[in-house]
PDB file of C-alpha atoms and ligand atoms in Angstrom:
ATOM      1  CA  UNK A   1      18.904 -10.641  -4.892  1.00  0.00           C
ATOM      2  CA  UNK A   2      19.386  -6.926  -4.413  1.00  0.00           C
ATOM      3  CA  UNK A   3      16.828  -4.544  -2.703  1.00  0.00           C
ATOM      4  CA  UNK A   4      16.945  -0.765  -3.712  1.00  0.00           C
ATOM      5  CA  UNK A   5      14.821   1.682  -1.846  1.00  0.00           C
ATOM      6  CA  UNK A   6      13.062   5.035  -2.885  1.00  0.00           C
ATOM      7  CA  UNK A   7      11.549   7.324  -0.236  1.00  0.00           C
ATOM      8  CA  UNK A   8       8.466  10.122  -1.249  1.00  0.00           C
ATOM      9  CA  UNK A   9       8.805  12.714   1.855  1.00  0.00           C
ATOM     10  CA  UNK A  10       5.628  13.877   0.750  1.00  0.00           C
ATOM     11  CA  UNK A  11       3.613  11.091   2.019  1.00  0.00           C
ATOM     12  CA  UNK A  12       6.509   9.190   3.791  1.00  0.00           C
ATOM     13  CA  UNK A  13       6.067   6.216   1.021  1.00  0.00           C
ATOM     14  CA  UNK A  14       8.774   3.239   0.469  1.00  0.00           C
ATOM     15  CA  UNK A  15       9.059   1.879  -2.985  1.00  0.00           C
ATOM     16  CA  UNK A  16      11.187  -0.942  -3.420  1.00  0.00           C
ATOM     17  CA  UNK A  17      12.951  -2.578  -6.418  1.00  0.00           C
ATOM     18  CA  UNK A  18      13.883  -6.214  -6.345  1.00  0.00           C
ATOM     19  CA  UNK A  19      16.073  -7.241  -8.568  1.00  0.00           C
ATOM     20  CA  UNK A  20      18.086 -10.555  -9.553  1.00  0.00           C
ATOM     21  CA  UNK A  21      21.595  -8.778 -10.881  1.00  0.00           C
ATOM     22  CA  UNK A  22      22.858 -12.170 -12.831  1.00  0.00           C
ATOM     23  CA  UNK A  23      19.447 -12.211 -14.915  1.00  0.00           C
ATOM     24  CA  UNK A  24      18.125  -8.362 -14.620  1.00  0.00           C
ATOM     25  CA  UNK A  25      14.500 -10.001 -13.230  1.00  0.00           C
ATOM     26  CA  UNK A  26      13.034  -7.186 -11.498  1.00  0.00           C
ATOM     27  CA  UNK A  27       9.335  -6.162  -9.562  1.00  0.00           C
ATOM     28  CA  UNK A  28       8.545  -3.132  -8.143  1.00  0.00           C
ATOM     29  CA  UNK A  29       6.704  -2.395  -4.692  1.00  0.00           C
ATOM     30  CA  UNK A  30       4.242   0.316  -4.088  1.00  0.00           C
ATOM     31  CA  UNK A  31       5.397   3.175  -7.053  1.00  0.00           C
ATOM     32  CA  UNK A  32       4.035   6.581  -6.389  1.00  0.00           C
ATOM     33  CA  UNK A  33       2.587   9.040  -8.745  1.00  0.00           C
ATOM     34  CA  UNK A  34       3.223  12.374  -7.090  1.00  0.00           C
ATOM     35  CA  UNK A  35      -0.066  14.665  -6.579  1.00  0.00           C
ATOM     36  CA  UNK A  36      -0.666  18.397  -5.460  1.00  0.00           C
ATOM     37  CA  UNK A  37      -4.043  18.372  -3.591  1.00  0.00           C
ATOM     38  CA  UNK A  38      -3.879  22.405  -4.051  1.00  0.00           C
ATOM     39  CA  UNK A  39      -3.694  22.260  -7.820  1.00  0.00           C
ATOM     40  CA  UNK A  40      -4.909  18.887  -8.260  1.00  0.00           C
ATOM     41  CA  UNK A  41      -2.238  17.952 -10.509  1.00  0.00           C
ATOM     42  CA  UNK A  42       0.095  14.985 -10.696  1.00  0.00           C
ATOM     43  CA  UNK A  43       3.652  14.941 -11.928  1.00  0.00           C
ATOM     44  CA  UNK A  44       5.762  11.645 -12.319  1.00  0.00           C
ATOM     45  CA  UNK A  45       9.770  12.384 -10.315  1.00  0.00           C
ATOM     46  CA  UNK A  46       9.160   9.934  -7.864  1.00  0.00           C
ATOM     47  CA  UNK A  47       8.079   7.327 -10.396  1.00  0.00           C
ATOM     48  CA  UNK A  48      10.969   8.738 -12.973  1.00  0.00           C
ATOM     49  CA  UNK A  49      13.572   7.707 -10.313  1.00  0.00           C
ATOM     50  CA  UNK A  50      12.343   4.020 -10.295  1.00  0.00           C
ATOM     51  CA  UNK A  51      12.397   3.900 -14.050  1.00  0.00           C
ATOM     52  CA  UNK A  52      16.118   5.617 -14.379  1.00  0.00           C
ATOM     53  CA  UNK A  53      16.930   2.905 -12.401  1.00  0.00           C
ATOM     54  CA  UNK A  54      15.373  -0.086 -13.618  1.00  0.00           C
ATOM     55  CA  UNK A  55      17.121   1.983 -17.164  1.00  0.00           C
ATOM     56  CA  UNK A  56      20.566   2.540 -15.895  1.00  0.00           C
ATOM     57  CA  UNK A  57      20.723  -1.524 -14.411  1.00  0.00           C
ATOM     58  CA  UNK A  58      19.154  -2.641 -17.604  1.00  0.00           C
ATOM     59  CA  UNK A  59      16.436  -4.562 -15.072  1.00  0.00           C
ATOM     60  CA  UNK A  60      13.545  -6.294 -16.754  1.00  0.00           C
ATOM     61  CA  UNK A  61      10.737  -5.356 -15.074  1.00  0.00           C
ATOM     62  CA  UNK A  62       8.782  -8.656 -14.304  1.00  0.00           C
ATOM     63  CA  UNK A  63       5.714  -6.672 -12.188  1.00  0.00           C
ATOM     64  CA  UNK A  64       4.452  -4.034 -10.649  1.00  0.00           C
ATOM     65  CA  UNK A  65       3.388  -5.610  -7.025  1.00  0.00           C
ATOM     66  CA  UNK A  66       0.827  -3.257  -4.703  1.00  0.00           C
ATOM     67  CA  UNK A  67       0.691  -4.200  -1.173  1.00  0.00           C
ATOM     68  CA  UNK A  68      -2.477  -2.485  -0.731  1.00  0.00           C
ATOM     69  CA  UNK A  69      -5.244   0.135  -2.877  1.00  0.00           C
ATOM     70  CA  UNK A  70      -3.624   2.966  -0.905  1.00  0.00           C
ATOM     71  CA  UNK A  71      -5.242   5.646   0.799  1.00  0.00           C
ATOM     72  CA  UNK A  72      -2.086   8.435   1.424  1.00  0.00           C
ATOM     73  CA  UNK A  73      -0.487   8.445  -1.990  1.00  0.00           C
ATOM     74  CA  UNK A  74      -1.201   7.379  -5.477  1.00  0.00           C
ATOM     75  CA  UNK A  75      -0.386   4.251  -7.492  1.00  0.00           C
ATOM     76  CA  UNK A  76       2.189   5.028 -10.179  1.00  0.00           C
ATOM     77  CA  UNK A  77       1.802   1.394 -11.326  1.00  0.00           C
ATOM     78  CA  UNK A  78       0.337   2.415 -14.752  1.00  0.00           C
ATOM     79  CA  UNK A  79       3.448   4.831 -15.742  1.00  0.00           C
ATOM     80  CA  UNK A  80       5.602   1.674 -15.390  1.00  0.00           C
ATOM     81  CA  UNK A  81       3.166  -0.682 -16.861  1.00  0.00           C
ATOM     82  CA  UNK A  82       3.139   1.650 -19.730  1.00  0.00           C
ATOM     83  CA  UNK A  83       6.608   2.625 -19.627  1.00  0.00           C
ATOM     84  CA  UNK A  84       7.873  -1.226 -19.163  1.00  0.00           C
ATOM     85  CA  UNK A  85       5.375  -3.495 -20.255  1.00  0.00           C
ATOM     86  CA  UNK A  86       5.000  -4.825 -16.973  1.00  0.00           C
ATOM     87  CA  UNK A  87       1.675  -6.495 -15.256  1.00  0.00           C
ATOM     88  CA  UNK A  88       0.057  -4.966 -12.373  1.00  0.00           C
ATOM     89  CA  UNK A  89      -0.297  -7.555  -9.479  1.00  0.00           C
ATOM     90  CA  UNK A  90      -2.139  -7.013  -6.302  1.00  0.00           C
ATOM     91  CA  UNK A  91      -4.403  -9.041  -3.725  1.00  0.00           C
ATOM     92  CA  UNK A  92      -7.406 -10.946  -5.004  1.00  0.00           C
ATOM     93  CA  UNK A  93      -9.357  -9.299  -1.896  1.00  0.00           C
ATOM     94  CA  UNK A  94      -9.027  -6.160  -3.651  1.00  0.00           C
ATOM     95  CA  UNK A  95     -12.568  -6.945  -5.192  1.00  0.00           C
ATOM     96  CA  UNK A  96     -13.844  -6.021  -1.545  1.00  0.00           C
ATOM     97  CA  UNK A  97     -12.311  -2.913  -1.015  1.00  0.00           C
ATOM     98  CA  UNK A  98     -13.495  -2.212  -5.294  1.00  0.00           C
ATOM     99  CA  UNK A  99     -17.099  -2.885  -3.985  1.00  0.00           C
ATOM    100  CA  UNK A 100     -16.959  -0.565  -0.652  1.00  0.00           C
ATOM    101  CA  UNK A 101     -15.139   2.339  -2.232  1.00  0.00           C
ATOM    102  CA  UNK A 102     -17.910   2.320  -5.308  1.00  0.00           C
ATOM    103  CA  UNK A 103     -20.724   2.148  -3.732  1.00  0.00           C
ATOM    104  CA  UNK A 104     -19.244   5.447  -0.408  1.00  0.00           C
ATOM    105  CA  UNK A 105     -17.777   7.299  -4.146  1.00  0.00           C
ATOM    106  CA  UNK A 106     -20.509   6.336  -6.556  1.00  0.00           C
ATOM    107  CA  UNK A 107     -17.542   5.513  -8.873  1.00  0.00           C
ATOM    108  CA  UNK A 108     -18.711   5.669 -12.414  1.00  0.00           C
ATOM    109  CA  UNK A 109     -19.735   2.208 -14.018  1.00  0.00           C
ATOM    110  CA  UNK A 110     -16.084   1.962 -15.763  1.00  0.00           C
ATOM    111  CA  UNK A 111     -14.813   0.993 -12.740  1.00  0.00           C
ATOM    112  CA  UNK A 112     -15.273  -2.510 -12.670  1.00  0.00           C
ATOM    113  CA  UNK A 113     -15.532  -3.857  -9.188  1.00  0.00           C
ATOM    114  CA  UNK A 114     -14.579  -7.736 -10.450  1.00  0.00           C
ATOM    115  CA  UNK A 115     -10.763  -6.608 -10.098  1.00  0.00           C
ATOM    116  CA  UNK A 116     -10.156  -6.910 -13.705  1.00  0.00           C
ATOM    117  CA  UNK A 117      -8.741  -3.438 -14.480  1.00  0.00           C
ATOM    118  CA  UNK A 118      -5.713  -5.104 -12.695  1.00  0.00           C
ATOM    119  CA  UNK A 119      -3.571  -7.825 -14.522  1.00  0.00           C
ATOM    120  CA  UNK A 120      -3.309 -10.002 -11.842  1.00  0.00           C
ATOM    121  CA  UNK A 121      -5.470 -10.650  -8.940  1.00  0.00           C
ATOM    122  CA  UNK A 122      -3.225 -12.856  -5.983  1.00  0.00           C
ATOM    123  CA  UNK A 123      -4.218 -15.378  -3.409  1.00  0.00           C
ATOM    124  CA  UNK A 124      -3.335 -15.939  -0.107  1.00  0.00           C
ATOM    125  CA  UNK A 125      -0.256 -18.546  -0.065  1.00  0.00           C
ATOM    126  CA  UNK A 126       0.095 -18.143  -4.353  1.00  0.00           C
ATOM    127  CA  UNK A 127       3.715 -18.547  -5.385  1.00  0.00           C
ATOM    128  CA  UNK A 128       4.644 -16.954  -8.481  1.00  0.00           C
ATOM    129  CA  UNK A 129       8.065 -16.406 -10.632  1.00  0.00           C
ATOM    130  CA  UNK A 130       9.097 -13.295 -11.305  1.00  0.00           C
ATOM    131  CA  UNK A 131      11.298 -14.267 -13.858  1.00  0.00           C
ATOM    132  CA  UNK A 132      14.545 -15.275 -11.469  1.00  0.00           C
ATOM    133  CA  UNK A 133      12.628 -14.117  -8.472  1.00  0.00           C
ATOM    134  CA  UNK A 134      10.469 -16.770  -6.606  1.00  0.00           C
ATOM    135  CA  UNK A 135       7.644 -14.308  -5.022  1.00  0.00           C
ATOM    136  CA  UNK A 136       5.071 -15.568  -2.016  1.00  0.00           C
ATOM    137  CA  UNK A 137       1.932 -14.133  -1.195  1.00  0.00           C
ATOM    138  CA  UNK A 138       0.765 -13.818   2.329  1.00  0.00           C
ATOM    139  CA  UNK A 139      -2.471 -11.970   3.053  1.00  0.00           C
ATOM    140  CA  UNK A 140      -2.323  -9.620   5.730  1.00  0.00           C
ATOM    141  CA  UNK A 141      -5.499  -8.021   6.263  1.00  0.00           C
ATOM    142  CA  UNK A 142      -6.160  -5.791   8.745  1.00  0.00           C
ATOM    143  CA  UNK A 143      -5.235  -2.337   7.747  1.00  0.00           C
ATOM    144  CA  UNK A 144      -7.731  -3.299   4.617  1.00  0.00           C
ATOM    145  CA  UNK A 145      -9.013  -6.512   3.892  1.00  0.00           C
ATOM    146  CA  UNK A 146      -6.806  -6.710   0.324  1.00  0.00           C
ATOM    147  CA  UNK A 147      -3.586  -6.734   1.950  1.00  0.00           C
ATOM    148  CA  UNK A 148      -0.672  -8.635   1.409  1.00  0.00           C
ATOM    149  CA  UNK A 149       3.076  -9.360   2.015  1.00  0.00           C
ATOM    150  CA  UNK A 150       5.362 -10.072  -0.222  1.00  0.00           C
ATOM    151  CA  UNK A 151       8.112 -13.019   0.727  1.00  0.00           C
ATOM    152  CA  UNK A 152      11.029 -12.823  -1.719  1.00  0.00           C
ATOM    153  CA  UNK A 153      13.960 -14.922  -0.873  1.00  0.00           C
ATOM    154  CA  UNK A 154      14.964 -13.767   3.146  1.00  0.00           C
ATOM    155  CA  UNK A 155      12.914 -10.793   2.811  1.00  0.00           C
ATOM    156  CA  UNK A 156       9.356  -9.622   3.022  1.00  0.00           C
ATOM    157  CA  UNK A 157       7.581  -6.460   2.317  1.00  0.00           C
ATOM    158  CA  UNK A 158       5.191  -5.470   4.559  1.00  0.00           C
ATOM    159  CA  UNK A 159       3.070  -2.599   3.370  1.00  0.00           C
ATOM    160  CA  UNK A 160       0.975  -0.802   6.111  1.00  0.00           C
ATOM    161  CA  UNK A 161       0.339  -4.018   8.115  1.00  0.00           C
ATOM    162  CA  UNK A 162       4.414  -4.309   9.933  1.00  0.00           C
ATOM    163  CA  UNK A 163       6.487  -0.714  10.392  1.00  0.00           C
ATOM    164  CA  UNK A 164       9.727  -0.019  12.772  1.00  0.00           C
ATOM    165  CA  UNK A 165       9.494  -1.129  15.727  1.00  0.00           C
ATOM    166  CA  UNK A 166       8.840   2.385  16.951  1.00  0.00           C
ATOM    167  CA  UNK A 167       5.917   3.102  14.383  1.00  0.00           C
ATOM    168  CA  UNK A 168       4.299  -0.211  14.929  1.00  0.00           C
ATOM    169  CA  UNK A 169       1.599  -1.491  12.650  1.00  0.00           C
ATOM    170  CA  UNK A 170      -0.724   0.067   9.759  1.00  0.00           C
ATOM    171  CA  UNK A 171      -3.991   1.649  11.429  1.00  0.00           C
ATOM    172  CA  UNK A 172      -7.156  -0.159  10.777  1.00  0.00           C
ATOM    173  CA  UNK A 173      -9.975   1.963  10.973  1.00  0.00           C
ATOM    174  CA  UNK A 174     -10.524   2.462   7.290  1.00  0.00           C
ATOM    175  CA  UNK A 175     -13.855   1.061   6.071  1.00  0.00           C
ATOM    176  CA  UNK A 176     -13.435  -2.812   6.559  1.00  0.00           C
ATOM    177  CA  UNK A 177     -10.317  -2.738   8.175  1.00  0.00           C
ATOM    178  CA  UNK A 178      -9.917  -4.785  11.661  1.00  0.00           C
ATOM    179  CA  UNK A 179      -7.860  -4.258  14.155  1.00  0.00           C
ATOM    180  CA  UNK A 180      -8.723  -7.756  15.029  1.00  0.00           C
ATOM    181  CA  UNK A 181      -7.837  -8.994  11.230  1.00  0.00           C
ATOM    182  CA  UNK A 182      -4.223  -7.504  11.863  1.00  0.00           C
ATOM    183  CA  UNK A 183      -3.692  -8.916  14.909  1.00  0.00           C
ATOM    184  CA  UNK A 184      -3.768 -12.168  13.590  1.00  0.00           C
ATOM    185  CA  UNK A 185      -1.725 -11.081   9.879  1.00  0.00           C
ATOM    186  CA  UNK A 186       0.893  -9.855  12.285  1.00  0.00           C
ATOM    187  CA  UNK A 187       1.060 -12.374  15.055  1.00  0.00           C
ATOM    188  CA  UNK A 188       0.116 -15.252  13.511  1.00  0.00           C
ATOM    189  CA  UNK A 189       1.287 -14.974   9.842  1.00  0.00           C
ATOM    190  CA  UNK A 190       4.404 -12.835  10.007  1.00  0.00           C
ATOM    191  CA  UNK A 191       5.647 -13.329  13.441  1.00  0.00           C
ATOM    192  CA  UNK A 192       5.942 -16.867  11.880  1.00  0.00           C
ATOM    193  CA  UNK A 193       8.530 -16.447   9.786  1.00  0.00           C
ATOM    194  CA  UNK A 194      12.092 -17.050  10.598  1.00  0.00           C
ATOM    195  CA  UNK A 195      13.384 -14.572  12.808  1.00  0.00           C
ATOM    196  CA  UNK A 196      16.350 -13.820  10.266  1.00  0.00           C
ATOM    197  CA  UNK A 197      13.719 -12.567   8.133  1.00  0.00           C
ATOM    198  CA  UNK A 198      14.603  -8.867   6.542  1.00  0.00           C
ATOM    199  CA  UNK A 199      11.396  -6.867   7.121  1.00  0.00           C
ATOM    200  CA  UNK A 200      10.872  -3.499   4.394  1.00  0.00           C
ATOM    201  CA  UNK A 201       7.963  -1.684   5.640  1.00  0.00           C
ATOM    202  CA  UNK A 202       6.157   0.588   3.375  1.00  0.00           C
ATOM    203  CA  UNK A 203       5.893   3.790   5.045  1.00  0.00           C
ATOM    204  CA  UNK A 204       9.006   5.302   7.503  1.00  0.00           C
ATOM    205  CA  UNK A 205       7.119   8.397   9.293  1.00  0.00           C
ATOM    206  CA  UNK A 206      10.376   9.473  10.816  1.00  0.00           C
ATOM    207  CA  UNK A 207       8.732   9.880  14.654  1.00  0.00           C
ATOM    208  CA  UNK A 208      10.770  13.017  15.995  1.00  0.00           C
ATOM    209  CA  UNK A 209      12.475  13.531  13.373  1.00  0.00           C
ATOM    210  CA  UNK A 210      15.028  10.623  13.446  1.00  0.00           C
ATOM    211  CA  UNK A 211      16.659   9.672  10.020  1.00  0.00           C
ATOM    212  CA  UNK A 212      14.933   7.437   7.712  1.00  0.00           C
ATOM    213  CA  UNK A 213      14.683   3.170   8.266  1.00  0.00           C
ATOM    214  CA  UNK A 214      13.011   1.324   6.606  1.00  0.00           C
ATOM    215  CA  UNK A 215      14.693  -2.220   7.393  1.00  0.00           C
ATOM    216  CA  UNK A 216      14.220  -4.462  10.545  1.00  0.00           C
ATOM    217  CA  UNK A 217      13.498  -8.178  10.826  1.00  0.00           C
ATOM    218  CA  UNK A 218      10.980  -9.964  12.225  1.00  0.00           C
ATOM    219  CA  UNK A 219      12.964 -11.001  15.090  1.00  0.00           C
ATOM    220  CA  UNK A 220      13.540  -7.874  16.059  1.00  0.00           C
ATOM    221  CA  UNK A 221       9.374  -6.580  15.362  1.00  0.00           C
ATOM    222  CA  UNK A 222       8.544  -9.663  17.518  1.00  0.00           C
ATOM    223  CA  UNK A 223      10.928  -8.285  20.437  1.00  0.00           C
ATOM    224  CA  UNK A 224      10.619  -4.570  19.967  1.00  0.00           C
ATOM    225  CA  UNK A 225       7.808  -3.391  18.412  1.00  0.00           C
ATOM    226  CA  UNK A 226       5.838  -0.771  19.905  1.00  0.00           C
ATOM    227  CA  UNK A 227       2.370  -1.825  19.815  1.00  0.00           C
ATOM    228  CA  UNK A 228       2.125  -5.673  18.701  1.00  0.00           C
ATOM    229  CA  UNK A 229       5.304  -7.969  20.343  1.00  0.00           C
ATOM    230  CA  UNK A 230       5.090 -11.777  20.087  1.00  0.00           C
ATOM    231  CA  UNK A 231       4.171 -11.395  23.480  1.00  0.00           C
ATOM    232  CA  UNK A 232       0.991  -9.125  23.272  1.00  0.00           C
ATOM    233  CA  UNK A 233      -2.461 -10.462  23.286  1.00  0.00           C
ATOM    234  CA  UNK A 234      -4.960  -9.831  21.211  1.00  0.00           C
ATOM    235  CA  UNK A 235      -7.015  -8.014  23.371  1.00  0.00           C
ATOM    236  CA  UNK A 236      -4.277  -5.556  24.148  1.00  0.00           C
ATOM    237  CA  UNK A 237      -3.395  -4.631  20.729  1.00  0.00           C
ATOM    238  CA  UNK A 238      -6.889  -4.364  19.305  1.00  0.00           C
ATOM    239  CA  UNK A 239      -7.600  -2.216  22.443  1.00  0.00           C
ATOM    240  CA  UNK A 240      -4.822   0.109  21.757  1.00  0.00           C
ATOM    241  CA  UNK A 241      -5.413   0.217  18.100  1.00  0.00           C
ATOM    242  CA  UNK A 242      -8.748   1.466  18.410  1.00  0.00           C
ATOM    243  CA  UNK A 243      -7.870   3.830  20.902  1.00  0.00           C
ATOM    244  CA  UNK A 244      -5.320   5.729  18.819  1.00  0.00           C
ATOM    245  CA  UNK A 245      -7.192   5.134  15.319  1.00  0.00           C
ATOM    246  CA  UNK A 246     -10.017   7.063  17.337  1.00  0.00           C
ATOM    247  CA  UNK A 247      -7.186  10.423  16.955  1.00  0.00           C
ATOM    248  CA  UNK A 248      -5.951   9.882  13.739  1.00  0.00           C
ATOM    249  CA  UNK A 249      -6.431  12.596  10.971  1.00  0.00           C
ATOM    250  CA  UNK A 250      -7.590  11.158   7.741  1.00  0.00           C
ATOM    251  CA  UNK A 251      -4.610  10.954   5.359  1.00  0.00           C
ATOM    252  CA  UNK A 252      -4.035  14.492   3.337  1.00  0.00           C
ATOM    253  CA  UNK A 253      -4.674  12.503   0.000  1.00  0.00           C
ATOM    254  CA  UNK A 254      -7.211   9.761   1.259  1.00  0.00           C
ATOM    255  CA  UNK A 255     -10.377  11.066  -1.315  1.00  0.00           C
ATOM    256  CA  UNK A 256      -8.100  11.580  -4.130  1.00  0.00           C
ATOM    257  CA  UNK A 257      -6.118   8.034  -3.328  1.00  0.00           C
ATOM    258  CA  UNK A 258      -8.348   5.594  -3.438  1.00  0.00           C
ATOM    259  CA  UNK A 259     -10.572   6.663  -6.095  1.00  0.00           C
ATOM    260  CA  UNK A 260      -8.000   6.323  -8.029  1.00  0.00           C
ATOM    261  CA  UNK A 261      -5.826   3.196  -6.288  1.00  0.00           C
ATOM    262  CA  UNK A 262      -9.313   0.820  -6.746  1.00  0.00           C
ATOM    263  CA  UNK A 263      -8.828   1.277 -10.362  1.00  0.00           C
ATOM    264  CA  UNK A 264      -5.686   0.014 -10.667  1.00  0.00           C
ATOM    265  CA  UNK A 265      -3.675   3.553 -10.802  1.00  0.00           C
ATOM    266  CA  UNK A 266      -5.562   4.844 -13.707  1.00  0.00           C
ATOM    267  CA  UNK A 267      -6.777   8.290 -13.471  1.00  0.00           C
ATOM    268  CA  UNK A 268     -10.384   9.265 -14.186  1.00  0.00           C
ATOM    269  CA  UNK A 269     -11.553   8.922 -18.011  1.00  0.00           C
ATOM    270  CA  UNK A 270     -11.699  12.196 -19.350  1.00  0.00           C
ATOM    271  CA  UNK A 271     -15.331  14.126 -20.021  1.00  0.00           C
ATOM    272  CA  UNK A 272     -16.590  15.180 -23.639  1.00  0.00           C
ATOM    273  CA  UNK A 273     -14.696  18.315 -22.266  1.00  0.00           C
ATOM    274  CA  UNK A 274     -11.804  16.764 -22.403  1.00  0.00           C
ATOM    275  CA  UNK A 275     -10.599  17.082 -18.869  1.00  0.00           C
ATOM    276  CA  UNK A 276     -10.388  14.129 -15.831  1.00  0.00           C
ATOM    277  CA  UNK A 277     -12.253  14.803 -12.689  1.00  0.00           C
ATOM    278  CA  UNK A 278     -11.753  13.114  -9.212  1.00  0.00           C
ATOM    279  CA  UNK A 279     -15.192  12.451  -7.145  1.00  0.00           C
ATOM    280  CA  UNK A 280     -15.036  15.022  -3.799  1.00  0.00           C
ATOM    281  CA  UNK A 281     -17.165  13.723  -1.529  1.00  0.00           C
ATOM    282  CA  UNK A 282     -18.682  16.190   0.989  1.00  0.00           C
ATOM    283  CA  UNK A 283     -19.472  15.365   4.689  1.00  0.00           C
ATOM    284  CA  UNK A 284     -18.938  11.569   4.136  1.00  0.00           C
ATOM    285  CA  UNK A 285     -17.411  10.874   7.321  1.00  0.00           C
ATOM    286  CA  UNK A 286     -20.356  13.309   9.149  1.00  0.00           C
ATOM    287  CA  UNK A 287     -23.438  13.658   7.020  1.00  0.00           C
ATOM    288  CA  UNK A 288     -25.068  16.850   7.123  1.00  0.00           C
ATOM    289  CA  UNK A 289     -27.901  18.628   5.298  1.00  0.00           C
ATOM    290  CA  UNK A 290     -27.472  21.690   2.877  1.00  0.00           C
ATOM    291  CA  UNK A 291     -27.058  23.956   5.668  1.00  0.00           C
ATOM    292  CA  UNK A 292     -23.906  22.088   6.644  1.00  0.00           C
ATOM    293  CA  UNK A 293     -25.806  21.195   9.914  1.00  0.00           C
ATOM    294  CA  UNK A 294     -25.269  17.474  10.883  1.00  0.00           C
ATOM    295  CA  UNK A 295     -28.204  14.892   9.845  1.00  0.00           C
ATOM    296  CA  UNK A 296     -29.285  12.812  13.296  1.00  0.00           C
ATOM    297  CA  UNK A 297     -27.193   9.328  12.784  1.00  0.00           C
ATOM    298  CA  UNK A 298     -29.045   6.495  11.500  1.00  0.00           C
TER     299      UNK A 298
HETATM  300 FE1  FE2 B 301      -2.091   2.140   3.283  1.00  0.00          FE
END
């Protein structure tokens, strides 16, 4: 089994390809599709460069796998399901996140919140062939309720719940996240596997500016990471998680992302005009009245 990684500097996103050279079996992990907030328009490089690839090694792509509906960059799962043929695979929880993200967007009514715009909905502990590739699922809520790992051979793929040791883990304060949730995906479900284990995390936000990583192991997270060790308790890390969500920005493309991410990767239909639009909520996060002046909270 060979790993090859692909880094978007724009929103600090790992894609992965897997791939089983002595068959060609390949999935890949969290594709981007590029997107310009200013001009609201998308363009397809960083999802080009997984699809020269998968060309050049003559790889059969197996799946597209999300870890997560993604709230910093979007999906480009549908440009390789359309360019390869390939079924788009994420957690069966995702119906959850569908349900809270269409009822805070008023997503039209073609956005099915049963999950079924996606080919394949995953359960916790569900093994699954990807052609040579023997694929695990391990749900890892926390950073949203529909996350999951993926355990292929000595290697897992983390999303936004595991990063470097000096990131730490995914933040949680997204609607239904839990810092309490991640805790235990963390602790309890990753920290479980063999030490040996090759972590790939799903976002490298360089912190001052070192170069890139992307690879530990979970002997290593369990020793060194910078908010949740083997050794931390609960209360500790769910204390400190708060406490720093509480000063986080929302990601630059969080409206745009999931909009679009809950549907599987697929852009808005178009209107009788012709064009797509994307839903921009105003005041979501702080209601307010026309004026702009803030409504008393409920
Ligand atoms: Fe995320």
């Amino acid at each position: 089994m060979r790993i090859q990684h692909f880094f978007d500097p724009q929103t600090f996103t790992l894609t992965y390809v897997v791939y089983e050279p002595a068959t060609g079996d390949a999935v890949v992990i969290d594709p981007v599709l590029d997107y310009d907030p200013a001009s609201s328009q998308t363009s397809t490089g960083s999802v080009e460069a997984v699809a020269a690839f998968l060309e050049r090694e003559r790889l059969k792509l197996r799946y597209v796998l999300e870890t997560h509906a993604h709230a910093d960059h979007l999906s480009g799962s549908q440009f390789l399901k359309r360019r390869f043929g390939a079924p788009v695979a994420i957690g069966e929880r995702i119906r959850e996140v569908q349900a809270t993200f269409q009822a805070l967007f008023d997503l039209p009514a073609d956005v099915p919140t049963d999950g079924s715009q996606f080919d394949r909905l995953l359960a916790d502990g569900e093994e699954f062939q990807a052609g040579a590739l023997r694929i695990r699922v391990i749900a890892t809520p926390g950073h949203t309720p529909a996350c999951v790992s993926y355990l292929i051979g000595d290697a897992v793929f983390t999303g936004d719940a595991l990063f470097m040791e000096d990131s730490g883990t995914g933040r949680c304060d997204f609607p239904r996240g839990s810092a309490t949730d991640l805790y235990h995906s963390v602790h309890d479900r990753l920290y479980s596997l063999p030490d040996a284990t090759r972590v790939f995390v799903g976002h490298d936000y360089q912190p001052e500016g070192r170069p890139l990583r992307f690879e530990t192991t979970i002997g290593a997270s369990k020793q060194g990471n910078s908010q949740l060790k083997a050794s931390t308790s609960k209360e500790e890390y769910v204390r400190f998680r708060t406490t720093r969500d509480a000063t986080l920005k929302a990601p630059r493309l969080l409206l745009p992302s999931v909009q679009v991410n809950v549907d599987a990767g697929r852009l808005p239909r178009p209107h009788a005009n012709g064009n797509r639009y994307l839903h921009m909520p105003v005041n979501i996060f702080g209601p307010t009245d026309e004026a702009g002046i803030p409504l008393p909270r409920a």
